[in-house]
Coordinates of C-alpha atoms in Angstrom, one line a residue:
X1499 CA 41.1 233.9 -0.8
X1500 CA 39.9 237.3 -2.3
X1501 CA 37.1 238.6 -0.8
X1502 CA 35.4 239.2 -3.9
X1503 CA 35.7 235.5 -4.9
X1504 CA 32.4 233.9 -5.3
X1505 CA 31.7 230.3 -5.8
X1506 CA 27.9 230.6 -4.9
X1507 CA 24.7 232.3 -4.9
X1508 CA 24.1 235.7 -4.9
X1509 CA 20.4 235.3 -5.4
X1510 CA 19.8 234.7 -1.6
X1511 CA 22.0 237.4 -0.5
X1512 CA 20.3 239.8 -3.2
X1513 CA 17.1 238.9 -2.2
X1514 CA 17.3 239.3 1.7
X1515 CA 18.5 242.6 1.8
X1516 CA 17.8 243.8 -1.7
X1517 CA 17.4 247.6 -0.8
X1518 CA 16.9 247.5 3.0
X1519 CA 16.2 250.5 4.2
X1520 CA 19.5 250.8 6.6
X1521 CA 23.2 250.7 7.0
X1522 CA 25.9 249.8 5.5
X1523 CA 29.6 251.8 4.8
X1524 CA 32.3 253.7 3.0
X1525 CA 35.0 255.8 5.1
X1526 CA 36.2 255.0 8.7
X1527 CA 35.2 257.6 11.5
X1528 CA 38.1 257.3 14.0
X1529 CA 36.8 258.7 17.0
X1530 CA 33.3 259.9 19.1
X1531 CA 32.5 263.4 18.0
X1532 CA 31.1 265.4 20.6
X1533 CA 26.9 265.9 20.5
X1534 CA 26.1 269.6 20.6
X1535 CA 23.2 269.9 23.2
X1536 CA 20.7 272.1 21.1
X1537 CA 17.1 271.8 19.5
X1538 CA 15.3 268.4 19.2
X1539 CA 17.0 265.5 21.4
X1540 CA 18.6 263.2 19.0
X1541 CA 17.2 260.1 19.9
X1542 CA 13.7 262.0 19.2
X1543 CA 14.6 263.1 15.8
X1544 CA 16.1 259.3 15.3
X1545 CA 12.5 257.7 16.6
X1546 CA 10.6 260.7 14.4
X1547 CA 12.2 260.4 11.2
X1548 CA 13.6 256.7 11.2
X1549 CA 10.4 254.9 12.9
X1550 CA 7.8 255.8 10.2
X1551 CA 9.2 253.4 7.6
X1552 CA 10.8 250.7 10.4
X1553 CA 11.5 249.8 13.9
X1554 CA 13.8 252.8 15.3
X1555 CA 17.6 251.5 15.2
X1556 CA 19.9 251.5 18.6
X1557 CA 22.7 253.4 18.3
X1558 CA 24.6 249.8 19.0
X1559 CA 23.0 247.9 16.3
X1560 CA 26.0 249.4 13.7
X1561 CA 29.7 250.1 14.6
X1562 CA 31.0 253.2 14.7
X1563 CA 33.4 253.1 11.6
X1564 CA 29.9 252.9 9.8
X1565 CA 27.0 255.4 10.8
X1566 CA 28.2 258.3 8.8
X1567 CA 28.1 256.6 5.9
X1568 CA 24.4 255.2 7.1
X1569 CA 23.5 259.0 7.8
X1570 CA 24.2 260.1 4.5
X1571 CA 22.3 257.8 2.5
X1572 CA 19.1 257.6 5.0
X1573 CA 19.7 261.4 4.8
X1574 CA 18.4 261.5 1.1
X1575 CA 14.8 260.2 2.5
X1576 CA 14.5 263.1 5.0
X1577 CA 14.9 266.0 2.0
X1578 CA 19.0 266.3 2.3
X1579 CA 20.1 265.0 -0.8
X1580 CA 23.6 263.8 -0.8
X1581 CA 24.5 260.4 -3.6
X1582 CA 27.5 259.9 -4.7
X1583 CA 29.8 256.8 -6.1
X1584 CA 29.5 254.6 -3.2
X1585 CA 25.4 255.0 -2.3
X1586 CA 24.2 255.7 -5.7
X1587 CA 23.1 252.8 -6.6
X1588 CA 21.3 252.4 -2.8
X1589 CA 19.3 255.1 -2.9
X1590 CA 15.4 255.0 -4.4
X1591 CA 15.4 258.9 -5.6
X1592 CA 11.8 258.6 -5.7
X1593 CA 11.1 258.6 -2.2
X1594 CA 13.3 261.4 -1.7
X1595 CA 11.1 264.3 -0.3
X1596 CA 10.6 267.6 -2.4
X1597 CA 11.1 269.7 0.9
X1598 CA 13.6 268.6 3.7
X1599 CA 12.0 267.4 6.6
X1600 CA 15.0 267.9 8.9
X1601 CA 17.6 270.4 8.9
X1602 CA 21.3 269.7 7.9
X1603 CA 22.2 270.9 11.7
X1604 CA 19.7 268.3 13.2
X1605 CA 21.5 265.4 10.9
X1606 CA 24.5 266.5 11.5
X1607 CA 23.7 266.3 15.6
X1608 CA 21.8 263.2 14.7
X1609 CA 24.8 261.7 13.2
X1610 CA 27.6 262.8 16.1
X1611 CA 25.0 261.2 18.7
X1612 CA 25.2 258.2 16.7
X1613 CA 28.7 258.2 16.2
X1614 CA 29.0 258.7 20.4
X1615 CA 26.7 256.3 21.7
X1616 CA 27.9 253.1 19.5
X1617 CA 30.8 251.0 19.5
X1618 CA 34.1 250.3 17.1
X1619 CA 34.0 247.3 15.4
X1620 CA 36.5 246.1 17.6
X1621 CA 34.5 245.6 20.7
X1622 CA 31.2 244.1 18.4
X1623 CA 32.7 240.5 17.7
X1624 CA 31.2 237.1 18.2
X1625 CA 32.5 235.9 21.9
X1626 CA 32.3 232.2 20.6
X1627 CA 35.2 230.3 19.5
X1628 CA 35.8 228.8 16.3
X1629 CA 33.3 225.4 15.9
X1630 CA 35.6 222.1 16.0
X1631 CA 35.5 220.1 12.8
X1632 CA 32.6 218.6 11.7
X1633 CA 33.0 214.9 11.5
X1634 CA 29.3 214.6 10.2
X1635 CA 29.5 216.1 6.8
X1636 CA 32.8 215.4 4.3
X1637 CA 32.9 218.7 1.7
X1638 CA 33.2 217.5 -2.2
X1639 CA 33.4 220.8 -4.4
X1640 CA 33.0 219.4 -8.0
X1641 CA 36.3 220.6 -10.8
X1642 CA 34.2 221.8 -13.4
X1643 CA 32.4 224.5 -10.6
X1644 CA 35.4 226.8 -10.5
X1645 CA 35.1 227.5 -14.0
X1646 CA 31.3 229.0 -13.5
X1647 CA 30.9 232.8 -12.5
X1648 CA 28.2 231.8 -10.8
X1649 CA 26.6 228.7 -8.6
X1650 CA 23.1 230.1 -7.8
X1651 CA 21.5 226.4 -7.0
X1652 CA 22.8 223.5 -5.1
X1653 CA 20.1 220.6 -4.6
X1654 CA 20.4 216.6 -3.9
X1655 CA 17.6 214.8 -5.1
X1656 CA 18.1 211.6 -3.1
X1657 CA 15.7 209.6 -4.8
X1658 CA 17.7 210.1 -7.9
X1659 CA 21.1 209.7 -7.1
X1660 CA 21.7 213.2 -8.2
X1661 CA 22.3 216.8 -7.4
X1662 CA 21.4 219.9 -9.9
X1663 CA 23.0 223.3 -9.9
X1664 CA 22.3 226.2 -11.1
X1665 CA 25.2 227.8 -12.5
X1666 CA 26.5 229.7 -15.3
X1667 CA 27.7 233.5 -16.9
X1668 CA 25.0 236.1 -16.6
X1669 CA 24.1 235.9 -20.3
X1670 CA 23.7 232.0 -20.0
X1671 CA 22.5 230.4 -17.0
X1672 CA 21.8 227.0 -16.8
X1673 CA 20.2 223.9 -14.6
X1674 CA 22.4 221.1 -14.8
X1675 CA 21.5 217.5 -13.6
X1676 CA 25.0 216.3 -12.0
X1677 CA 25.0 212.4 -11.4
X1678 CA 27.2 210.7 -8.2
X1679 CA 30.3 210.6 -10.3
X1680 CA 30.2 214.2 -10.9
X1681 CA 29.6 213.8 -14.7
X1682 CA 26.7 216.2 -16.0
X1683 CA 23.9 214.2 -17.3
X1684 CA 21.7 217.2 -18.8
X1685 CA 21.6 220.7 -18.7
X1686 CA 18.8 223.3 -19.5
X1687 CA 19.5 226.8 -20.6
X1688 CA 17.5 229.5 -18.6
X1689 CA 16.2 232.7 -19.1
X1690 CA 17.7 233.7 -15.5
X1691 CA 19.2 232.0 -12.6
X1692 CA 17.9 229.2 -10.9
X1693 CA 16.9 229.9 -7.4
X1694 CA 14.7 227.2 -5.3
X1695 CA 14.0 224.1 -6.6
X1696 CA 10.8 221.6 -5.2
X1697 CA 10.7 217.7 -6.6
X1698 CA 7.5 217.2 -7.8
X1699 CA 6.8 213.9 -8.6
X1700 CA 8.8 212.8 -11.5
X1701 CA 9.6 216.3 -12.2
X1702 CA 11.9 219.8 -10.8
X1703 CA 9.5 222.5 -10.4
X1704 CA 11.9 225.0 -10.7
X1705 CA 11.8 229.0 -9.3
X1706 CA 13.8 231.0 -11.7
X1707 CA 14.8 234.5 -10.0
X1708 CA 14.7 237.1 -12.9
X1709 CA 18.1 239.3 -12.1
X1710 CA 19.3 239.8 -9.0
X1711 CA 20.7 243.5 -9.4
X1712 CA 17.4 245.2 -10.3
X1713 CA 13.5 244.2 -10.9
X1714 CA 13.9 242.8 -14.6
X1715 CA 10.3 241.2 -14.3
X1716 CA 11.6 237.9 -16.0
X1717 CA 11.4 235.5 -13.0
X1718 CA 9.7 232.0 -13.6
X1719 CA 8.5 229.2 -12.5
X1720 CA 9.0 226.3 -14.5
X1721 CA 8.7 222.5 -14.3
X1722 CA 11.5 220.3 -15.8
X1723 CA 11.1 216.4 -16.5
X1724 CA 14.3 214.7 -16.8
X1725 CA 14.5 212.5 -20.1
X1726 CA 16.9 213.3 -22.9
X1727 CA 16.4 216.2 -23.9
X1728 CA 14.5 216.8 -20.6
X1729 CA 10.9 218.4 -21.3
X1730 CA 9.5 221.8 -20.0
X1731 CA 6.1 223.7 -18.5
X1732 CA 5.9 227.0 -18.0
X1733 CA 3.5 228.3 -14.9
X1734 CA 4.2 231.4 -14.2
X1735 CA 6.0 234.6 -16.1
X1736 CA 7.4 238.3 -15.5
X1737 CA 7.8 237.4 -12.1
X1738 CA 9.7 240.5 -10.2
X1739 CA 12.9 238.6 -8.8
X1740 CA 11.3 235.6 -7.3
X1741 CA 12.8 233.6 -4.6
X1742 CA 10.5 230.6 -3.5
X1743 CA 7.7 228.4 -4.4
X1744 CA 6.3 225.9 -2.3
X1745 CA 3.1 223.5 -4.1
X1746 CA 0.3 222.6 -1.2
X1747 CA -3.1 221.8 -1.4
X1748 CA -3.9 225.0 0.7
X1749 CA -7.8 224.8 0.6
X1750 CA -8.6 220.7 0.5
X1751 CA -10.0 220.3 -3.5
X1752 CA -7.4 217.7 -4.1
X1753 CA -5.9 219.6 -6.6
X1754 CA -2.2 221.7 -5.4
X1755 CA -1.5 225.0 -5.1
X1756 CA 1.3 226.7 -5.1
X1757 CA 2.5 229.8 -2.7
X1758 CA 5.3 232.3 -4.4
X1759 CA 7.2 234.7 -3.0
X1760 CA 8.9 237.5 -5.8
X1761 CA 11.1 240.4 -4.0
X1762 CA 10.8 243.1 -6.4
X1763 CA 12.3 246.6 -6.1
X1764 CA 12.8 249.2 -4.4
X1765 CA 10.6 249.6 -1.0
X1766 CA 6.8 249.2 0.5
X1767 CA 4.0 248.9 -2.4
X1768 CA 5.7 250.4 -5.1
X1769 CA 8.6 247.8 -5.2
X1770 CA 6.8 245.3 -7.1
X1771 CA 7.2 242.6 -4.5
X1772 CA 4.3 239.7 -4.0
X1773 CA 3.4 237.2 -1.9
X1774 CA 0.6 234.7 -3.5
X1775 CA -1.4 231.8 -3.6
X1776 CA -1.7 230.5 -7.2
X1777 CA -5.2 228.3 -7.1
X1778 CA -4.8 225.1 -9.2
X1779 CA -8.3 225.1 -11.4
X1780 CA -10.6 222.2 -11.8
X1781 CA -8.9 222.5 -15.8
X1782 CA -5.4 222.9 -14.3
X1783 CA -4.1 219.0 -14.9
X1784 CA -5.8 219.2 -18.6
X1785 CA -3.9 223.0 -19.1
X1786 CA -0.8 221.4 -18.0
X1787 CA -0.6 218.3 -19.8
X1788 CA -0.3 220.8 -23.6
X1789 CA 3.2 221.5 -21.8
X1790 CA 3.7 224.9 -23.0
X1791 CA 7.0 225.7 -22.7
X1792 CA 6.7 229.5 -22.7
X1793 CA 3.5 231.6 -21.6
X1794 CA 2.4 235.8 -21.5
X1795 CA 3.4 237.2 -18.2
X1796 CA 1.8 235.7 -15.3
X1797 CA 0.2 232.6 -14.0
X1798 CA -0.8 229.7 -16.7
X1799 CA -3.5 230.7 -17.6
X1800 CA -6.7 228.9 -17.3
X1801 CA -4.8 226.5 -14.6
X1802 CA -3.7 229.2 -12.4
X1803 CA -6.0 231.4 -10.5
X1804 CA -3.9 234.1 -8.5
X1805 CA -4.8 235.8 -4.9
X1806 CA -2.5 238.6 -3.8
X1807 CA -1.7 238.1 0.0
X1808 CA 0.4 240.8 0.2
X1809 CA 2.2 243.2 -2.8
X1810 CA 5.1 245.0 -1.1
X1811 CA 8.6 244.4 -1.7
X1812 CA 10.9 242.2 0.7
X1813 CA 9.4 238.5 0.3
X1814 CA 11.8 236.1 0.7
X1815 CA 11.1 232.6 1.6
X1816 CA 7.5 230.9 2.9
X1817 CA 7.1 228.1 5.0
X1818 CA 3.5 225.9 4.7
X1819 CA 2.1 224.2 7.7
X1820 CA -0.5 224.4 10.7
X1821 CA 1.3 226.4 12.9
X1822 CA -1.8 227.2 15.0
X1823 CA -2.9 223.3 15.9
X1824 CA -6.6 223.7 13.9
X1825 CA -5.7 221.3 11.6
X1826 CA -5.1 224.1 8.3
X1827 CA -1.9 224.7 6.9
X1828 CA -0.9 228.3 7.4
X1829 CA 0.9 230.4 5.2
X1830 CA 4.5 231.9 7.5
X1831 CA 6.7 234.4 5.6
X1832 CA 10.2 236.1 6.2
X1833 CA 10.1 239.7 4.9
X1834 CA 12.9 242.2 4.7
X1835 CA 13.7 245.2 3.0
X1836 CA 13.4 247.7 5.6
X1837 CA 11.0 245.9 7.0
X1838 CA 12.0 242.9 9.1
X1839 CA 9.3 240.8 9.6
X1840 CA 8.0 237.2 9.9
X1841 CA 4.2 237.3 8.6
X1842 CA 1.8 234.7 9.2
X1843 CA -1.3 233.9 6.8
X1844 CA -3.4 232.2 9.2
X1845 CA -6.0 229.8 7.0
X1846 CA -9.2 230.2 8.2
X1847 CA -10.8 227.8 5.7
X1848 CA -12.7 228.7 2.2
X1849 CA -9.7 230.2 0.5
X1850 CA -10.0 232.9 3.3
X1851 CA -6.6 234.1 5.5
X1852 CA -5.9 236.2 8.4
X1853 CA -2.5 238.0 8.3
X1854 CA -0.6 238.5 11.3
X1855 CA 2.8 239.7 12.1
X1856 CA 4.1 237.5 14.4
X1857 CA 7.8 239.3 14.7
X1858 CA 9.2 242.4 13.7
X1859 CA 12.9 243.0 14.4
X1860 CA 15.2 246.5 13.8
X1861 CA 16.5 247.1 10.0
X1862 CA 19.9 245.5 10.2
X1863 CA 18.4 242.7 11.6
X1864 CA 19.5 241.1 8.1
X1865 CA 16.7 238.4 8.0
X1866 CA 17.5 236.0 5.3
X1867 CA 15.4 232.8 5.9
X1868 CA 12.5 230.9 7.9
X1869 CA 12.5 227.3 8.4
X1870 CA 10.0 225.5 11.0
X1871 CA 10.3 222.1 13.0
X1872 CA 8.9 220.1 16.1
X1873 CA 12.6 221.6 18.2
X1874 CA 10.8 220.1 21.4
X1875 CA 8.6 217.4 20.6
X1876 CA 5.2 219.5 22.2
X1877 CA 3.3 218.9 18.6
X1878 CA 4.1 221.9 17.2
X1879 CA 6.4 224.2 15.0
X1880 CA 9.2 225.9 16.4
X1881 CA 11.0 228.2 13.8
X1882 CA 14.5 228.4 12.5
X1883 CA 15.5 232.3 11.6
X1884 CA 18.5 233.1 10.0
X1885 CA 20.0 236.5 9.9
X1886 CA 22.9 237.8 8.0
X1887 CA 22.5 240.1 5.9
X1888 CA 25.2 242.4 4.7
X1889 CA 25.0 243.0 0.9
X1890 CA 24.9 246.6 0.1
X1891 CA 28.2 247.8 1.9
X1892 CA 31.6 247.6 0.3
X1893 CA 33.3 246.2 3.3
X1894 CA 30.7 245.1 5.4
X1895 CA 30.9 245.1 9.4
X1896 CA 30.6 242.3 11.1
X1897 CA 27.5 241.8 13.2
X1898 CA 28.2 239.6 16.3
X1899 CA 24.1 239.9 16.6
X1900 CA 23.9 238.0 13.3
X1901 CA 23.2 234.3 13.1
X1902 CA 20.8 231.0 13.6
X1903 CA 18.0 231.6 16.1
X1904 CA 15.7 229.3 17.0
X1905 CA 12.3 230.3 18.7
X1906 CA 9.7 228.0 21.3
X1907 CA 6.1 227.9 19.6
X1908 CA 4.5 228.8 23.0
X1909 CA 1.1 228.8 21.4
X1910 CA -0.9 231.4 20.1
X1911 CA 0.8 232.4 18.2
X1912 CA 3.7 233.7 20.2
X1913 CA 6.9 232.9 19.7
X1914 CA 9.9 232.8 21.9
X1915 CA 13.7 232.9 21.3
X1916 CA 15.2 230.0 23.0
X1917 CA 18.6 229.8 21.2
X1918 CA 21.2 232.2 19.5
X1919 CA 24.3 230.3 17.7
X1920 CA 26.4 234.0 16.5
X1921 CA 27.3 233.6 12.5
X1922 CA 28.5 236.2 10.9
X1923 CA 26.6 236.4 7.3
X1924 CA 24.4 233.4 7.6
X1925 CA 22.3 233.1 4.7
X1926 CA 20.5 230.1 4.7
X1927 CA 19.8 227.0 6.8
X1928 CA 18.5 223.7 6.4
X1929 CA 16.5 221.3 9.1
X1930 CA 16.6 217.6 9.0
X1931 CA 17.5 214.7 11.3
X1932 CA 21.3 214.6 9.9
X1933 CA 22.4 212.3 12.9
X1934 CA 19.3 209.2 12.6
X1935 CA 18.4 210.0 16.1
X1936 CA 14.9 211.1 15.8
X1937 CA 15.4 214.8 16.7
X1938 CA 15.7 218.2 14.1
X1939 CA 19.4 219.4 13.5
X1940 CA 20.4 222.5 11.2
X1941 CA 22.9 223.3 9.3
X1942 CA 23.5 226.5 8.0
X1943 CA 25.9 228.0 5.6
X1944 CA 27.4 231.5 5.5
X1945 CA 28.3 234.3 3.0
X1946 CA 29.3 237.5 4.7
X1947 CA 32.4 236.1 6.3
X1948 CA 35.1 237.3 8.9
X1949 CA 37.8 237.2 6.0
X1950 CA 40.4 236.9 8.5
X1951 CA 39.0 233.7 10.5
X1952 CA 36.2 232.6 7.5
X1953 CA 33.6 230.0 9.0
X1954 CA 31.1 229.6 5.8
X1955 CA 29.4 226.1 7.4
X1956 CA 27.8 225.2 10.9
X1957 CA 26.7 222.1 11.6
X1958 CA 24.4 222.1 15.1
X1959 CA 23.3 219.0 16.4
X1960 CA 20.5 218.8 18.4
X1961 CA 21.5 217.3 21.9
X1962 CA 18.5 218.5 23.9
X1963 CA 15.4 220.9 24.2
X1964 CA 17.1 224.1 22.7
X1965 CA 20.8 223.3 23.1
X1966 CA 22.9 221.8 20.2
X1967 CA 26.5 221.3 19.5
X1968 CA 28.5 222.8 17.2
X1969 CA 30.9 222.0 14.1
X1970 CA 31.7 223.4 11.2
X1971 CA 34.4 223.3 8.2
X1972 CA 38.3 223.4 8.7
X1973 CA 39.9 226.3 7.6
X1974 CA 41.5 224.9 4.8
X1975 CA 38.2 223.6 3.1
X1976 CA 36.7 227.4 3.3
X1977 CA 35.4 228.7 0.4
X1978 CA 32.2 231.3 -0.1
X1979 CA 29.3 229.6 0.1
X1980 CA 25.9 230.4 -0.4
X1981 CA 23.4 227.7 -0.9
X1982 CA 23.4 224.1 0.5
X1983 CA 19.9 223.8 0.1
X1984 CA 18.7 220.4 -0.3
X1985 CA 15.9 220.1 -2.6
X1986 CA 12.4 220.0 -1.0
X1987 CA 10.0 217.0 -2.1
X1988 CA 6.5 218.2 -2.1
X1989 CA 4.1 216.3 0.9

C-alpha cells in the first residue's frame, strides 16, 4: 500500500490541524549537537517566544529527526525569515514580524538544545502490541469506492436501511444514498465535500466543508429529503471550511437551533474560524417550508438569527449536552490550530453563555475530536478525546503520545484522564453500546499510520469503569481510513 493512497477523508485531517502552529518535518538530523552555553538559557527563550501564542512544547513532545525542520518554520514568526519548498505553504507571512525578535545565534542555540534534550524516533514508539482481531465488526469496502479520489463521508442511517457517502473528484463532489446491496439509489451534486451529516426527521441535514486546502468561504449547510430526485434547503452559506453541525433546542422555545463549527484559516481572530449558535425564529418553519435551494452568504435569512460564541480559527467538532448537572445543555468544543483546547459554553439560561476552557494541551497534541458519554454510570458525561494529528509534514513521525483518551467528569467542571489507548493518527471516534450490554464502547478509526505495521481501526469494549479491551482490523483488510462516522439522529 502507497502511503499516499487515500480511500477516505481528508476533511477531518484538514480540519484538525489545518495550520497548527507546530511541528512537523523535512531532512533527518543524525545526531545531538552540542548546546553552546552563552546568552539567554534556551528553555527561557523556548517559554518567551513559543508560550505567547501556545502552551510551551517539551523538548520530548517531537523526535529528534524533526525539530530543525520545526525551528525553521516557527522561526519565520520570531522575525528570521527562512520558506522554502517544503514549509511554504505552512507558513502565514502575515504574522511574520517586521523586526526579528530573536537573534539567528539564539535560534540556532534554541534549535541544538532541542535537538539534545529529545529523542530519535526510535525510542518514541507505542509499547502496546498489535490489537487481536476484532470479531465484533466484519469490514465491507464497496467496488465502485476505489474508483473515487475521494471518500469524505461515511454514514449508516439505520432507520433506512442505508448508508450515504460523500465522495467524488475535487471539481464534482457528490452525496450518494447507497442501499444494503450496495447499489446507489440517489446522488446529489455538491458545491464542496460533504463533511458531517445529522438525520433530521425525514431529512440529511447536511454540513458541506467548503475546500479543505485553504478558506474558500463556500461551506454549507444544507438539508436533503430523499424522494426522486431528492429535494434541497439551503441554511447557511460562505461558511469558512465548516466541519460540524449539531440542531438542539438550546434555549427551550420549542423551536431547534443549530450549533456550527467552521475552521477557517490561518491562526487566532484573523483566520476566519467560528463557533455559533444559529437561533431558529418564530418565522423559521414558514422560511423553510419555500425550500430555497440556494441563499446570499450566511444564515437563512429571516429563520436564522446568528450569535458568535467564539471567531478564531481551529473549531472542529461540538458536542451538546448538560455537562454541569443544572438541567441546560451546554455547548463543549475541541479547538486546535495552535491552540489545543476543549472549550465549554456553559448555558446559563436566556440565550446567555459562560465560556470556559476546561483543557488546554501542548501544540502537537493533534486534537482531532470530542465525543461525551456516561463511562461510569455516576449521571454524568465523561469525554472521549481523540488525538492524532499529523497533516502538515511530508513524512510524519509517529507520536506514541497520540490516541483515544477518555477523561472522569469529576464535577465542576474538572475533568480527569482515566484512560490512554496509544493510536498513532487517530482521527475520529464514535461511542455507542456496540456489544448490547448496557455500557459505552468506542471505536475509533486512524489516518496517520505506522506504514510498516498499519492499524487504521480499534475497537475498545468497555469491560469495566475505565478499562476496555481491545481489537482492531487484520492486516490484510488495512486500508486508509478516515471516517466511520455513523450518522447522528437529532434528540
Amino acid at each position: 500500500m502507497k502511503k499516499n493512497h487515500v480511500l477516505a477523508m481528508a476533511a477531518l485531517a484538514v480540519a484538525a490541524g489545518g495550520l497548527a502552529y507546530y511541528f512537523f518535518g523535512r531532512a533527518a538530523t543524525t545526531g545531538a549537537p552540542q548546546v553552546a552555553a552563552v546568552g539567554t538559557p534556551p528553555e527561557k527563550l523556548l517559554a518567551a517566544h513559543c508560550g505567547t501564542c501556545h502552551v510551551t512544547p517539551e523538548p520530548t513532545q517531537m523526535t529528534r529527526e524533526r525539530w530543525p525542520f520545526v525551528v525553521q518554520w516557527m522561526g519565520n514568526y520570531v522575525g528570521i525569515k527562512n520558506i522554502d519548498s517544503v514549509n511554504e505553504r505552512l507558513v502565514i507571512t502575515q504574522y511574520i514580524p517586521d523586526t526579528p525578535r530573536m537573534s539567528p545565534s539564539d535560534l540556532g542555540r534554541l534549535e541544538a538544545w532541542l535537538v539534545a534534550q529529545s529523542k530519535p524516533q526510535s525510542e518514541m514508539r507505542i509499547a502496546r502490541p498489535r490489537a487481536k482481531v476484532t470479531t465484533r465488526f466484519k469490514p465491507w469496502k464497496p467496488g465502485w469506492v476505489a474508483d473515487r479520489d475521494l471518500v469524505t463521508l461515511a454514514a449508516v442511517d439505520e432507520r433506512r436501511g442505508r448508508v450515504l457517502i460523500g465522495a467524488g473528484v475535487p471539481e464534482q463532489p457528490q452525496l450518494y444514498s447507497i442501499t444494503r446491496s450496495g447499489e446507489v439509489e440517489w446522488t446529489v451534486p455538491l458545491v464542496s465535500e460533504a463533511i458531517d451529516v445529522e438525520f433530521i426527521d425525514d431529512r440529511y441535514r447536511v454540513t458541506i466543508i467548503g475546500a479543505f486546502d485553504t478558506d474558500r468561504g463556500i461551506g454549507q449547510i444544507l438539508d436533503i429529503v430523499p424522494g426522486a430526485p431528492p429535494s434541497q434547503v439551503m441554511l447557511l452559506n460562505g461558511g469558512h471550511r465548516m466541519t460540524h453541525t449539531v440542531t438542539r433546542d438550546l434555549d427551550g422555545d420549542g423551536r431547534k437551533d443549530l450549533v456550527t463549527t467552521s475552521f477557517g484559516d490561518g491562526y487566532g481572530p484573523g483566520g476566519l474560524g467560528r463557533t455559533s449558535v444559529l437561533w431558529a425564529t418564530e418565522q423559521f418553519a414558514e422560511i423553510y417550508a419555500a425550500g430555497a435551494a440556494e441563499i446570499p452568504p450566511g444564515p437563512l435569512r429571516g429563520a436564522l438569527d446568528e450569535r458568535v460564541l467564539m471567531q478564531e480559527a481551529g473549531p472542529l467538532n461540538v458536542v451538546v449536552g448538560d455537562f454541569d448537572g443544572d438541567k441546560k445543555e451546554d455547548i463543549l468544543l475541541a479547538r486546535a490550530q495552535g491552540r489545543q483546547q476543549l472549550i465549554l459554553w456553559r448555558n446559563k439560561g436566556g440565550r446567555d453563555f459562560e465560556k470556559i476552557v476546561v483543557k488546554e494541551w501542548f501544540p502537537g497534541f493533534g486534537l482531532n475530536h470530542v465525543e461525551a458519554a456516561d463511562f461510569d454510570n455516576d449521571g454524568d458525561l465523561d469525554l472521549v478525546v481523540v488525538t492524532g494529528n499529523n497533516m502538515e509534514i511530508p513524512e510524519p513521525p509517529l507520536r506514541p503520545y497520540h490516541g483515544v483518551r477518555v477523561f472522569e467528569n469529576e464535577g465542576q467542571l474538572r475533568f480527569k484522564e482515566r484512560y490512554h489507548y496509544p493510536f498513532y493518527g487517530a482521527l475520529d471516534a464514535v461511542v455507542r453500546d456496540f456489544d448490547n450490554d448496557g455500557d459505552p464502547d468506542i471505536a475509533s478509526i486512524a489516518f496517520f499510520v505506522d506504514w510498516e505495521d498499519p492499524e487504521s481501526f480499534v475497537y475498545l469494549e468497555n469491560t469495566g469503569p475505565y478499562t476496555f479491551e481491545a481489537s482492531g482490523l487484520a492486516k490484510g483488510d488495512f486500508w486508509p481510513l478516515a471516517d466511520h462516522r455513523r450518522g447522528r439522529r437529532r434528540r
